[in-house]
Amino acid sequence: MATRAKYSRIVLKLSGEALAGDAGFGIDPKIIQSIAKQIKEIVELGVEVAVVVGAGNIWRGKIGSEMGMDRATADYMGMLATVMNALALQDGLEKIGVETRVQTSIEMRQVAEPYIRRRAIRHLEKKRVVIFAAGTGNPYFSTDTTAALRAAEIEAEVILMAKNKVDGVYSADPRVDRNAVKYTQLSYLDVLNEGLGVMDSTASSLCMDNDIPLIVFSITEPGNIKRVVQGEEIGTIVRGK
Ligand code: UDP
């Protein structure tokens, strides 16, 4: 097995669900510890790590709008919820000696730095983990789109999409359909045409147009982030047209 990293700069996309553990909601401190340890392992390999956090464990704009709320307001709530997850992850990382910075797309200077691209890159060069919070700062977008956008901006080589208990992309939901088949490789057009629930279409198009590969894998097994970074093919890789 390779001991060196295959990538020098990555974006790790953590859905809110990945932070929730078995409860399915909220933040599980044990999960935060496990993820922080896994991130530390790749920082020690010399990989520059930017993290984009979601908020499905706390709030999704869509749910609010289905309950009759104004969609944009509900989306802003979702973006604020990502900041809570970012702070929890920052705390977990700093507790084990990993230097971090949180940058938010909605300014809240008492809590974190505002998102400034050049500054984020500088932090990465100094081997600080940069956690991007508050999504893109715009309603009607997702944190998957944020991951695609930030990856393009900071010139990351790949997006690692860490899933909770799902180890890649399947033809159907493997938790529901026993005949679901796991794909090892897909193109973005496959994802878009077949409506595979990997990421939303805005995020997929952005990745496709900017040639950013995506690796979908399970974060449930400790050490998986390192495996992916070292080039082990354990999930599904999405790239190209
Ligand atoms: N959100 C948004 N704009 C963004 C990113 C996120 O409005 O650029 C809101 C949206 O309401 C979304 C919520 O924040 O439902 C949480 O993000 P997401 O659903 O992507 O989280 P994940 O599924 O990754 O946990």
Coordinates of N, CA and C and ligand atoms in Angstrom, one line a residue:
M1 N 0.8 -1.2 0.0 CA 0.0 0.0 0.0 C 0.9 1.3 0.0
A2 N 0.4 2.3 -0.7 CA 1.2 3.5 -0.8 C 1.2 4.2 0.6
T3 N 2.4 4.8 0.9 CA 2.4 5.5 2.2 C 2.3 7.0 1.9
R4 N 2.6 7.4 0.6 CA 2.5 8.8 0.3 C 1.1 9.2 -0.2
A5 N 0.8 10.4 -0.2 CA -0.5 10.9 -0.6 C -0.5 11.0 -2.1
K6 N -1.7 10.7 -2.8 CA -1.8 10.9 -4.2 C -2.2 12.3 -4.5
Y7 N -2.8 13.0 -3.6 CA -3.3 14.4 -3.8 C -2.6 15.3 -2.9
S8 N -2.3 16.6 -3.3 CA -1.7 17.5 -2.4 C -2.7 18.5 -1.9
R9 N -3.8 18.7 -2.5 CA -4.9 19.6 -2.0 C -6.2 19.1 -2.3
I10 N -7.0 18.9 -1.2 CA -8.3 18.3 -1.4 C -9.4 19.1 -0.7
V11 N -10.7 18.9 -1.2 CA -11.8 19.4 -0.5 C -12.5 18.2 0.1
L12 N -12.8 18.1 1.3 CA -13.5 17.1 2.0 C -14.9 17.6 2.2
K13 N -15.9 17.0 1.6 CA -17.3 17.4 1.9 C -17.9 16.5 2.9
L14 N -18.3 17.1 4.1 CA -18.9 16.3 5.1 C -20.4 16.7 5.2
S15 N -21.3 15.8 4.9 CA -22.7 16.1 5.0 C -23.0 16.2 6.5
G16 N -24.1 16.9 6.8 CA -24.5 17.0 8.2 C -24.8 15.6 8.8
E17 N -25.4 14.8 7.9 CA -25.7 13.4 8.4 C -24.4 12.7 8.9
A18 N -23.3 13.0 8.2 CA -22.1 12.2 8.6 C -21.6 12.6 10.0
L19 N -22.1 13.7 10.5 CA -21.7 14.1 11.9 C -22.7 13.7 13.0
A20 N -23.8 13.1 12.5 CA -24.9 12.9 13.4 C -24.8 11.5 14.1
G21 N -24.1 10.6 13.6 CA -24.0 9.3 14.2 C -25.3 8.5 14.1
D22 N -25.6 7.6 15.0 CA -26.7 6.7 14.9 C -28.1 7.5 15.1
A23 N -28.0 8.6 15.9 CA -29.2 9.3 16.2 C -29.9 9.9 15.0
G24 N -29.0 10.1 14.0 CA -29.6 10.7 12.7 C -29.7 12.2 12.7
F25 N -29.6 12.8 13.9 CA -29.7 14.3 14.0 C -28.7 14.8 15.1
G26 N -28.5 16.1 15.1 CA -27.6 16.6 16.1 C -26.1 16.3 15.8
I27 N -25.3 16.6 16.7 CA -23.8 16.4 16.5 C -23.4 15.3 17.6
D28 N -22.7 14.3 17.1 CA -22.3 13.2 18.0 C -20.8 13.5 18.2
P29 N -20.4 13.8 19.5 CA -19.0 14.1 19.8 C -18.0 13.0 19.4
K30 N -18.5 11.7 19.5 CA -17.6 10.6 19.2 C -17.3 10.6 17.7
I31 N -18.3 10.9 16.9 CA -18.1 11.0 15.4 C -17.2 12.1 15.1
I32 N -17.4 13.2 15.8 CA -16.5 14.4 15.5 C -15.0 14.0 15.8
Q33 N -14.8 13.3 16.9 CA -13.5 12.8 17.3 C -12.9 11.9 16.2
S34 N -13.7 11.0 15.8 CA -13.3 10.0 14.7 C -12.9 10.7 13.4
I35 N -13.7 11.7 13.0 CA -13.5 12.4 11.8 C -12.2 13.3 12.0
A36 N -12.1 13.9 13.1 CA -11.0 14.8 13.4 C -9.7 13.9 13.3
K37 N -9.7 12.8 13.9 CA -8.5 11.9 13.8 C -8.2 11.5 12.4
Q38 N -9.2 11.2 11.6 CA -9.0 10.8 10.2 C -8.4 12.0 9.4
I39 N -8.9 13.2 9.7 CA -8.3 14.4 9.0 C -6.9 14.6 9.4
K40 N -6.6 14.4 10.7 CA -5.2 14.6 11.2 C -4.3 13.7 10.5
E41 N -4.7 12.4 10.2 CA -3.9 11.5 9.5 C -3.4 12.0 8.2
I42 N -4.4 12.6 7.5 CA -4.0 13.1 6.1 C -3.2 14.4 6.2
V43 N -3.5 15.2 7.2 CA -2.6 16.4 7.3 C -1.2 16.0 7.6
E44 N -1.0 14.9 8.3 CA 0.3 14.4 8.6 C 1.0 13.8 7.4
L45 N 0.2 13.5 6.4 CA 0.8 13.1 5.1 C 1.3 14.2 4.3
G46 N 0.9 15.5 4.7 CA 1.3 16.7 4.0 C 0.2 17.2 3.1
V47 N -1.0 16.6 3.2 CA -2.1 17.0 2.3 C -2.7 18.3 2.8
E48 N -3.0 19.2 1.9 CA -3.7 20.5 2.3 C -5.2 20.2 2.2
V49 N -5.9 20.4 3.4 CA -7.2 20.0 3.5 C -8.2 21.2 3.7
A50 N -9.2 21.3 2.9 CA -10.3 22.2 3.1 C -11.5 21.4 3.3
V51 N -12.3 21.8 4.2 CA -13.5 21.0 4.5 C -14.8 21.9 4.3
V52 N -15.8 21.3 3.6 CA -17.0 22.0 3.5 C -18.1 21.1 4.3
V53 N -18.7 21.8 5.2 CA -19.7 21.1 6.0 C -21.1 21.4 5.6
G54 N -22.0 20.4 5.7 CA -23.4 20.6 5.5 C -24.1 20.8 6.8
A55 N -25.5 20.6 6.7 CA -26.2 20.9 7.9 C -27.5 20.0 8.0
G56 N -27.6 19.0 7.2 CA -28.8 18.1 7.2 C -29.1 17.5 8.6
N57 N -28.1 17.5 9.5 CA -28.3 16.9 10.8 C -29.1 17.9 11.7
I58 N -29.1 19.2 11.2 CA -29.8 20.2 12.0 C -31.0 20.8 11.3
W59 N -30.8 21.2 10.1 CA -31.9 21.9 9.4 C -31.6 21.9 7.9
R60 N -32.6 21.7 7.1 CA -32.6 21.8 5.6 C -33.6 22.9 5.2
G61 N -33.2 23.7 4.3 CA -34.1 24.8 3.8 C -35.4 24.2 3.2
K62 N -35.2 23.1 2.5 CA -36.4 22.5 1.8 C -37.5 22.1 2.8
I63 N -37.1 21.6 4.0 CA -38.0 21.2 5.0 C -38.8 22.4 5.5
G64 N -38.1 23.5 5.7 CA -38.8 24.7 6.2 C -39.8 25.2 5.2
S65 N -39.3 25.2 3.9 CA -40.3 25.7 2.9 C -41.5 24.8 2.7
E66 N -41.2 23.5 2.9 CA -42.4 22.6 2.8 C -43.4 22.8 3.9
M67 N -42.9 23.4 5.0 CA -43.8 23.7 6.1 C -44.4 25.0 6.0
G68 N -44.1 25.7 4.9 CA -44.8 27.0 4.6 C -43.9 28.2 4.8
M69 N -42.6 27.9 5.2 CA -41.7 29.1 5.4 C -41.3 29.7 4.1
D70 N -40.9 30.9 4.1 CA -40.2 31.5 3.0 C -38.9 30.7 2.7
R71 N -38.7 30.3 1.4 CA -37.6 29.5 1.0 C -36.3 30.1 1.4
A72 N -36.1 31.4 1.0 CA -34.8 32.0 1.2 C -34.5 32.1 2.7
T73 N -35.5 32.4 3.5 CA -35.3 32.5 5.0 C -34.9 31.1 5.5
A74 N -35.6 30.1 5.1 CA -35.3 28.7 5.5 C -33.9 28.3 5.1
D75 N -33.5 28.7 3.9 CA -32.1 28.4 3.4 C -31.1 29.1 4.3
Y76 N -31.3 30.4 4.6 CA -30.4 31.1 5.5 C -30.2 30.4 6.8
M77 N -31.3 29.8 7.3 CA -31.2 29.0 8.6 C -30.3 27.8 8.4
G78 N -30.4 27.2 7.2 CA -29.6 26.1 6.9 C -28.1 26.5 6.9
M79 N -27.8 27.6 6.2 CA -26.4 28.1 6.2 C -25.9 28.4 7.6
L80 N -26.7 29.0 8.4 CA -26.3 29.2 9.8 C -26.0 27.9 10.5
A81 N -26.8 26.9 10.3 CA -26.6 25.6 10.9 C -25.3 25.0 10.5
T82 N -24.8 25.2 9.3 CA -23.5 24.7 8.9 C -22.4 25.3 9.8
V83 N -22.6 26.5 10.3 CA -21.6 27.1 11.1 C -21.4 26.4 12.4
M84 N -22.5 25.9 13.0 CA -22.5 25.1 14.2 C -21.7 23.9 14.0
N85 N -21.9 23.2 12.9 CA -21.1 22.0 12.6 C -19.7 22.3 12.4
A86 N -19.4 23.4 11.7 CA -18.0 23.8 11.5 C -17.3 24.1 12.8
L87 N -18.0 24.7 13.7 CA -17.3 25.0 15.0 C -17.1 23.7 15.8
A88 N -18.0 22.8 15.7 CA -17.8 21.5 16.4 C -16.6 20.8 15.8
L89 N -16.5 20.8 14.5 CA -15.4 20.1 13.9 C -14.0 20.8 14.2
Q90 N -14.1 22.2 14.2 CA -12.9 22.9 14.6 C -12.4 22.6 16.0
D91 N -13.4 22.5 16.9 CA -13.1 22.2 18.3 C -12.4 20.8 18.3
G92 N -13.0 19.8 17.6 CA -12.5 18.4 17.6 C -11.1 18.4 17.1
L93 N -10.8 19.2 16.0 CA -9.5 19.2 15.4 C -8.4 19.8 16.3
E94 N -8.8 21.0 16.9 CA -7.9 21.7 17.7 C -7.5 20.9 19.0
K95 N -8.5 20.2 19.5 CA -8.3 19.3 20.7 C -7.1 18.3 20.4
I96 N -7.0 17.9 19.2 CA -5.9 16.9 18.9 C -4.7 17.6 18.2
G97 N -4.7 18.9 18.3 CA -3.5 19.6 17.9 C -3.4 19.9 16.4
V98 N -4.5 19.9 15.7 CA -4.5 20.3 14.3 C -4.9 21.8 14.2
E99 N -4.1 22.6 13.6 CA -4.4 24.0 13.4 C -5.5 24.2 12.4
T100 N -6.5 25.0 12.7 CA -7.6 25.2 11.8 C -8.0 26.7 11.7
R101 N -8.7 27.0 10.6 CA -9.4 28.3 10.5 C -10.8 27.9 9.9
V102 N -11.8 28.6 10.5 CA -13.2 28.5 9.9 C -13.4 29.8 9.1
Q103 N -13.8 29.7 7.9 CA -14.2 30.8 7.1 C -15.7 30.7 6.7
T104 N -16.4 31.8 6.9 CA -17.9 31.8 6.7 C -18.2 32.7 5.4
S105 N -19.1 32.2 4.7 CA -19.6 33.0 3.5 C -20.6 34.1 3.9
I106 N -21.1 34.0 5.1 CA -21.9 35.1 5.7 C -21.1 35.6 6.8
E107 N -20.8 36.9 6.8 CA -19.9 37.4 7.8 C -20.4 37.3 9.3
M108 N -19.6 36.8 10.1 CA -19.8 36.8 11.6 C -18.5 36.8 12.3
R109 N -17.8 37.9 12.2 CA -16.4 38.1 12.6 C -16.1 37.7 14.0
Q110 N -17.1 37.7 14.9 CA -16.8 37.3 16.3 C -16.6 35.8 16.4
V111 N -17.1 35.1 15.4 CA -17.0 33.7 15.4 C -16.0 33.1 14.5
A112 N -15.8 33.7 13.4 CA -14.9 33.1 12.4 C -14.5 34.2 11.4
E113 N -13.5 33.8 10.6 CA -13.1 34.7 9.5 C -14.1 34.8 8.4
P114 N -14.2 35.9 7.7 CA -15.0 35.8 6.5 C -14.3 35.1 5.4
Y115 N -15.0 34.5 4.4 CA -14.4 33.8 3.3 C -13.6 34.8 2.5
I116 N -12.3 34.6 2.4 CA -11.5 35.3 1.5 C -10.6 34.3 0.8
R117 N -10.8 34.2 -0.5 CA -10.1 33.1 -1.2 C -8.6 33.1 -1.0
R118 N -7.9 34.2 -1.2 CA -6.5 34.2 -1.1 C -6.0 33.8 0.3
R119 N -6.8 34.3 1.2 CA -6.4 34.0 2.6 C -6.6 32.5 2.9
A120 N -7.6 31.9 2.3 CA -7.9 30.5 2.5 C -6.7 29.7 1.9
I121 N -6.2 30.1 0.8 CA -5.1 29.4 0.1 C -3.9 29.5 1.0
R122 N -3.7 30.7 1.5 CA -2.5 30.9 2.4 C -2.5 30.0 3.6
H123 N -3.7 29.9 4.2 CA -3.8 29.0 5.4 C -3.5 27.6 4.9
L124 N -4.0 27.2 3.8 CA -3.7 25.8 3.3 C -2.2 25.6 3.1
E125 N -1.6 26.6 2.5 CA -0.1 26.4 2.3 C 0.6 26.3 3.6
K126 N 0.0 26.9 4.7 CA 0.7 26.8 6.0 C 0.2 25.5 6.7
K127 N -0.5 24.6 6.0 CA -1.0 23.3 6.5 C -2.0 23.4 7.5
R128 N -2.8 24.6 7.5 CA -3.9 24.7 8.4 C -5.1 24.1 7.7
V129 N -6.0 23.4 8.5 CA -7.2 22.9 7.9 C -8.2 24.1 7.8
V130 N -8.7 24.3 6.6 CA -9.7 25.4 6.5 C -11.1 24.8 6.4
I131 N -12.0 25.3 7.3 CA -13.3 24.8 7.2 C -14.2 25.9 6.7
F132 N -14.8 25.5 5.5 CA -15.7 26.5 4.9 C -17.2 26.3 5.4
A133 N -17.7 27.4 6.0 CA -19.0 27.3 6.6 C -20.0 28.3 5.9
A134 N -21.3 28.2 6.2 CA -22.3 29.0 5.6 C -22.5 28.9 4.1
G135 N -22.2 27.7 3.6 CA -22.5 27.4 2.2 C -21.8 28.4 1.3
T136 N -22.6 28.7 0.2 CA -22.1 29.7 -0.7 C -22.4 31.1 -0.3
G137 N -23.3 31.2 0.8 CA -23.8 32.5 1.2 C -25.1 32.8 0.5
N138 N -25.5 32.0 -0.4 CA -26.8 32.3 -1.2 C -27.8 31.2 -1.0
P139 N -29.1 31.6 -0.8 CA -30.1 30.6 -0.8 C -30.3 29.9 -2.1
Y140 N -31.0 28.8 -2.1 CA -31.3 28.0 -3.3 C -30.0 27.2 -3.8
F141 N -29.0 27.2 -3.0 CA -27.8 26.4 -3.3 C -27.7 25.4 -2.2
S142 N -26.7 24.5 -2.4 CA -26.5 23.4 -1.4 C -25.0 23.4 -1.0
T143 N -24.7 22.7 0.0 CA -23.3 22.6 0.4 C -22.5 21.7 -0.6
D144 N -23.2 20.9 -1.3 CA -22.4 20.1 -2.4 C -21.9 21.1 -3.5
T145 N -22.8 22.1 -3.8 CA -22.4 23.1 -4.7 C -21.3 24.0 -4.1
T146 N -21.4 24.2 -2.8 CA -20.3 25.0 -2.2 C -19.0 24.2 -2.3
A147 N -19.0 22.9 -2.1 CA -17.8 22.1 -2.3 C -17.2 22.2 -3.7
A148 N -18.1 22.1 -4.7 CA -17.7 22.3 -6.1 C -17.1 23.6 -6.3
L149 N -17.7 24.7 -5.8 CA -17.3 26.0 -6.1 C -15.9 26.3 -5.4
R150 N -15.9 25.9 -4.1 CA -14.6 26.2 -3.4 C -13.5 25.3 -4.0
A151 N -13.8 24.1 -4.4 CA -12.7 23.3 -5.0 C -12.2 23.9 -6.2
A152 N -13.0 24.5 -7.0 CA -12.6 25.2 -8.2 C -11.7 26.4 -7.9
E153 N -12.2 27.2 -6.9 CA -11.5 28.4 -6.5 C -10.2 28.2 -5.9
I154 N -10.0 27.2 -5.1 CA -8.7 26.9 -4.4 C -7.9 25.9 -5.2
E155 N -8.4 25.5 -6.4 CA -7.7 24.6 -7.3 C -7.4 23.3 -6.5
A156 N -8.4 22.7 -5.9 CA -8.2 21.4 -5.3 C -8.2 20.4 -6.4
E157 N -7.5 19.3 -6.2 CA -7.4 18.2 -7.2 C -8.6 17.3 -7.2
V158 N -9.3 17.2 -6.1 CA -10.4 16.3 -6.0 C -11.3 16.7 -4.8
I159 N -12.6 16.3 -4.9 CA -13.5 16.4 -3.8 C -13.8 15.0 -3.2
L160 N -13.5 14.9 -1.9 CA -13.8 13.6 -1.3 C -15.2 13.8 -0.6
M161 N -16.1 13.0 -1.0 CA -17.5 13.1 -0.4 C -17.7 12.0 0.6
A162 N -17.6 12.3 1.8 CA -17.7 11.3 2.9 C -19.1 11.0 3.2
K163 N -19.5 9.7 3.1 CA -20.9 9.4 3.4 C -21.0 8.6 4.7
N164 N -22.2 8.6 5.2 CA -22.4 7.9 6.5 C -23.0 6.5 6.1
K165 N -22.3 5.5 6.3 CA -22.8 4.1 6.1 C -23.0 3.7 4.6
V166 N -22.8 4.6 3.7 CA -22.9 4.2 2.3 C -21.5 4.3 1.7
D167 N -21.1 3.2 1.0 CA -19.7 3.1 0.6 C -19.4 3.5 -0.9
G168 N -20.4 4.2 -1.5 CA -20.2 4.6 -2.9 C -21.5 4.9 -3.5
V169 N -21.5 5.0 -4.8 CA -22.7 5.3 -5.5 C -23.4 4.0 -6.0
Y170 N -24.6 3.8 -5.8 CA -25.4 2.6 -6.2 C -26.5 2.9 -7.2
S171 N -26.9 1.9 -8.0 CA -27.9 2.1 -9.0 C -29.3 2.4 -8.3
A172 N -29.4 2.0 -7.0 CA -30.6 2.3 -6.2 C -30.2 2.4 -4.8
D173 N -31.0 2.8 -3.9 CA -30.6 2.9 -2.5 C -30.3 1.5 -1.9
P174 N -29.1 1.2 -1.6 CA -28.8 -0.2 -1.1 C -29.4 -0.5 0.3
R175 N -29.9 0.5 1.0 CA -30.5 0.3 2.2 C -32.0 -0.2 2.0
V176 N -32.5 0.0 0.8 CA -33.9 -0.3 0.5 C -33.9 -1.5 -0.5
D177 N -33.1 -1.4 -1.6 CA -33.1 -2.3 -2.7 C -31.9 -3.3 -2.6
R178 N -32.3 -4.6 -2.4 CA -31.2 -5.6 -2.3 C -30.4 -5.8 -3.6
N179 N -31.1 -5.5 -4.7 CA -30.4 -5.7 -6.0 C -29.6 -4.5 -6.5
A180 N -29.5 -3.5 -5.6 CA -28.7 -2.3 -6.0 C -27.3 -2.7 -6.3
V181 N -26.7 -2.1 -7.4 CA -25.4 -2.4 -7.8 C -24.5 -1.2 -7.5
K182 N -23.3 -1.5 -7.0 CA -22.3 -0.4 -6.7 C -21.5 -0.1 -7.9
Y183 N -21.4 1.2 -8.3 CA -20.5 1.6 -9.4 C -19.1 1.9 -8.9
T184 N -18.1 1.5 -9.6 CA -16.7 2.0 -9.2 C -16.4 3.3 -9.9
Q185 N -16.9 3.5 -11.1 CA -16.6 4.7 -11.8 C -17.8 5.2 -12.6
L186 N -18.0 6.5 -12.7 CA -19.1 7.1 -13.4 C -18.7 8.4 -14.0
S187 N -19.4 8.8 -15.0 CA -19.1 10.2 -15.5 C -20.2 11.1 -14.9
Y188 N -19.9 12.4 -15.0 CA -20.9 13.4 -14.5 C -22.2 13.3 -15.3
L189 N -22.1 13.0 -16.6 CA -23.3 12.9 -17.4 C -24.1 11.7 -17.0
D190 N -23.4 10.6 -16.6 CA -24.2 9.5 -16.1 C -25.0 9.9 -14.8
V191 N -24.3 10.6 -14.0 CA -25.0 11.1 -12.7 C -26.2 12.0 -13.1
L192 N -26.0 12.9 -14.0 CA -27.1 13.8 -14.4 C -28.2 13.1 -15.1
N193 N -27.8 12.2 -16.1 CA -28.8 11.6 -16.9 C -29.6 10.6 -16.2
E194 N -29.0 9.8 -15.3 CA -29.7 8.8 -14.6 C -30.2 9.2 -13.3
G195 N -30.1 10.5 -13.0 CA -30.6 11.1 -11.8 C -30.1 10.4 -10.5
L196 N -28.8 9.9 -10.5 CA -28.3 9.3 -9.4 C -28.1 10.3 -8.3
G197 N -28.5 10.0 -7.1 CA -28.5 11.0 -6.0 C -27.2 11.2 -5.4
V198 N -26.2 11.4 -6.2 CA -24.8 11.7 -5.7 C -24.7 13.1 -5.1
M199 N -25.0 14.0 -5.9 CA -25.1 15.4 -5.6 C -26.1 16.1 -6.5
D200 N -26.5 17.3 -6.1 CA -27.5 18.0 -7.0 C -26.9 18.4 -8.3
S201 N -27.8 18.7 -9.2 CA -27.4 18.9 -10.6 C -26.5 20.2 -10.8
T202 N -26.7 21.2 -9.9 CA -25.9 22.4 -10.0 C -24.5 22.0 -9.6
A203 N -24.3 21.2 -8.6 CA -23.0 20.8 -8.1 C -22.3 19.9 -9.2
S204 N -23.1 18.9 -9.7 CA -22.5 18.0 -10.7 C -22.0 18.8 -11.9
S205 N -22.9 19.8 -12.4 CA -22.5 20.5 -13.6 C -21.2 21.3 -13.3
L206 N -21.1 21.9 -12.2 CA -20.0 22.7 -11.8 C -18.7 21.9 -11.8
C207 N -18.8 20.7 -11.2 CA -17.7 19.8 -11.2 C -17.3 19.3 -12.6
M208 N -18.3 19.0 -13.4 CA -18.1 18.5 -14.8 C -17.4 19.6 -15.6
D209 N -18.0 20.8 -15.5 CA -17.4 21.9 -16.4 C -16.0 22.3 -16.0
N210 N -15.7 22.1 -14.7 CA -14.3 22.5 -14.2 C -13.4 21.3 -14.0
D211 N -13.8 20.1 -14.5 CA -12.9 18.9 -14.5 C -12.5 18.6 -13.1
I212 N -13.4 18.6 -12.1 CA -13.0 18.2 -10.8 C -13.5 16.9 -10.5
P213 N -12.7 15.9 -10.2 CA -13.2 14.6 -9.9 C -13.7 14.5 -8.5
L214 N -14.6 13.6 -8.3 CA -15.3 13.4 -7.0 C -15.2 11.9 -6.6
I215 N -14.8 11.7 -5.3 CA -14.8 10.3 -4.8 C -15.8 10.2 -3.7
V216 N -16.7 9.3 -3.9 CA -17.8 9.1 -2.9 C -17.4 7.8 -2.1
F217 N -17.3 7.9 -0.8 CA -16.9 6.7 0.0 C -17.5 6.8 1.4
S218 N -17.4 5.8 2.2 CA -17.9 5.7 3.5 C -16.9 6.2 4.5
I219 N -17.4 7.1 5.4 CA -16.5 7.6 6.5 C -16.6 6.7 7.7
T220 N -17.6 5.8 7.7 CA -17.9 5.0 8.9 C -16.7 4.2 9.4
E221 N -15.9 3.6 8.4 CA -14.7 2.8 8.8 C -13.6 3.8 9.0
P222 N -13.0 3.8 10.2 CA -11.9 4.6 10.5 C -10.7 4.4 9.5
G223 N -10.0 5.4 9.1 CA -8.9 5.3 8.2 C -9.3 5.4 6.7
N224 N -10.6 5.5 6.5 CA -11.0 5.6 5.0 C -10.5 6.8 4.3
I225 N -10.5 7.9 5.0 CA -10.1 9.2 4.3 C -8.6 9.0 3.9
K226 N -7.8 8.4 4.7 CA -6.4 8.2 4.4 C -6.3 7.2 3.2
R227 N -7.1 6.2 3.3 CA -7.0 5.2 2.1 C -7.3 5.9 0.8
V228 N -8.4 6.7 0.8 CA -8.7 7.4 -0.4 C -7.6 8.3 -0.9
V229 N -7.1 9.1 0.1 CA -6.0 10.0 -0.3 C -4.8 9.3 -0.8
Q230 N -4.6 8.1 -0.3 CA -3.4 7.4 -0.8 C -3.7 6.6 -2.1
G231 N -4.9 6.8 -2.6 CA -5.2 6.2 -3.9 C -5.8 4.9 -3.9
E232 N -6.2 4.4 -2.8 CA -6.9 3.1 -2.7 C -8.3 3.3 -3.3
E233 N -8.8 2.4 -4.2 CA -10.1 2.6 -4.8 C -11.1 1.9 -4.0
I234 N -11.7 2.6 -3.0 CA -12.6 2.0 -2.1 C -14.1 2.5 -2.3
G235 N -14.3 3.5 -3.1 CA -15.6 4.0 -3.2 C -16.0 4.1 -4.7
T236 N -16.6 5.2 -5.1 CA -17.0 5.4 -6.5 C -16.3 6.7 -6.9
I237 N -15.7 6.7 -8.1 CA -15.1 7.9 -8.6 C -15.9 8.4 -9.7
V238 N -16.3 9.7 -9.6 CA -17.1 10.4 -10.7 C -16.1 11.4 -11.3
R239 N -16.0 11.3 -12.7 CA -15.2 12.3 -13.4 C -15.5 12.3 -14.9
G240 N -15.2 13.4 -15.5 CA -15.3 13.5 -17.0 C -16.8 13.6 -17.4
K241 N -16.9 13.7 -18.7 CA -18.3 13.8 -19.3 C -18.8 12.5 -19.7
Ligands
UDP1 N1 -27.8 26.2 2.0 C1 -28.1 27.3 1.2 N2 -27.1 27.8 0.3 C2 -25.8 27.2 0.3 C3 -25.6 26.0 1.1 C4 -26.6 25.6 1.9 O1 -29.1 27.8 1.2 O2 -25.0 27.6 -0.5 C5 -28.8 25.7 3.0 C6 -29.9 24.9 2.4 O3 -31.1 25.2 3.0 C7 -29.5 23.5 2.8 C8 -28.9 23.7 4.1 O4 -28.2 25.0 4.0 O5 -30.6 22.6 2.9 C9 -27.9 22.7 4.6 O6 -27.1 22.3 3.5 P1 -27.1 20.9 2.8 O7 -28.6 20.5 2.6 O8 -26.3 21.0 1.6 O9 -26.4 20.0 3.9 P2 -26.0 18.4 3.8 O10 -27.1 17.7 2.9 O11 -24.7 18.3 3.2 O12 -26.0 18.0 5.2

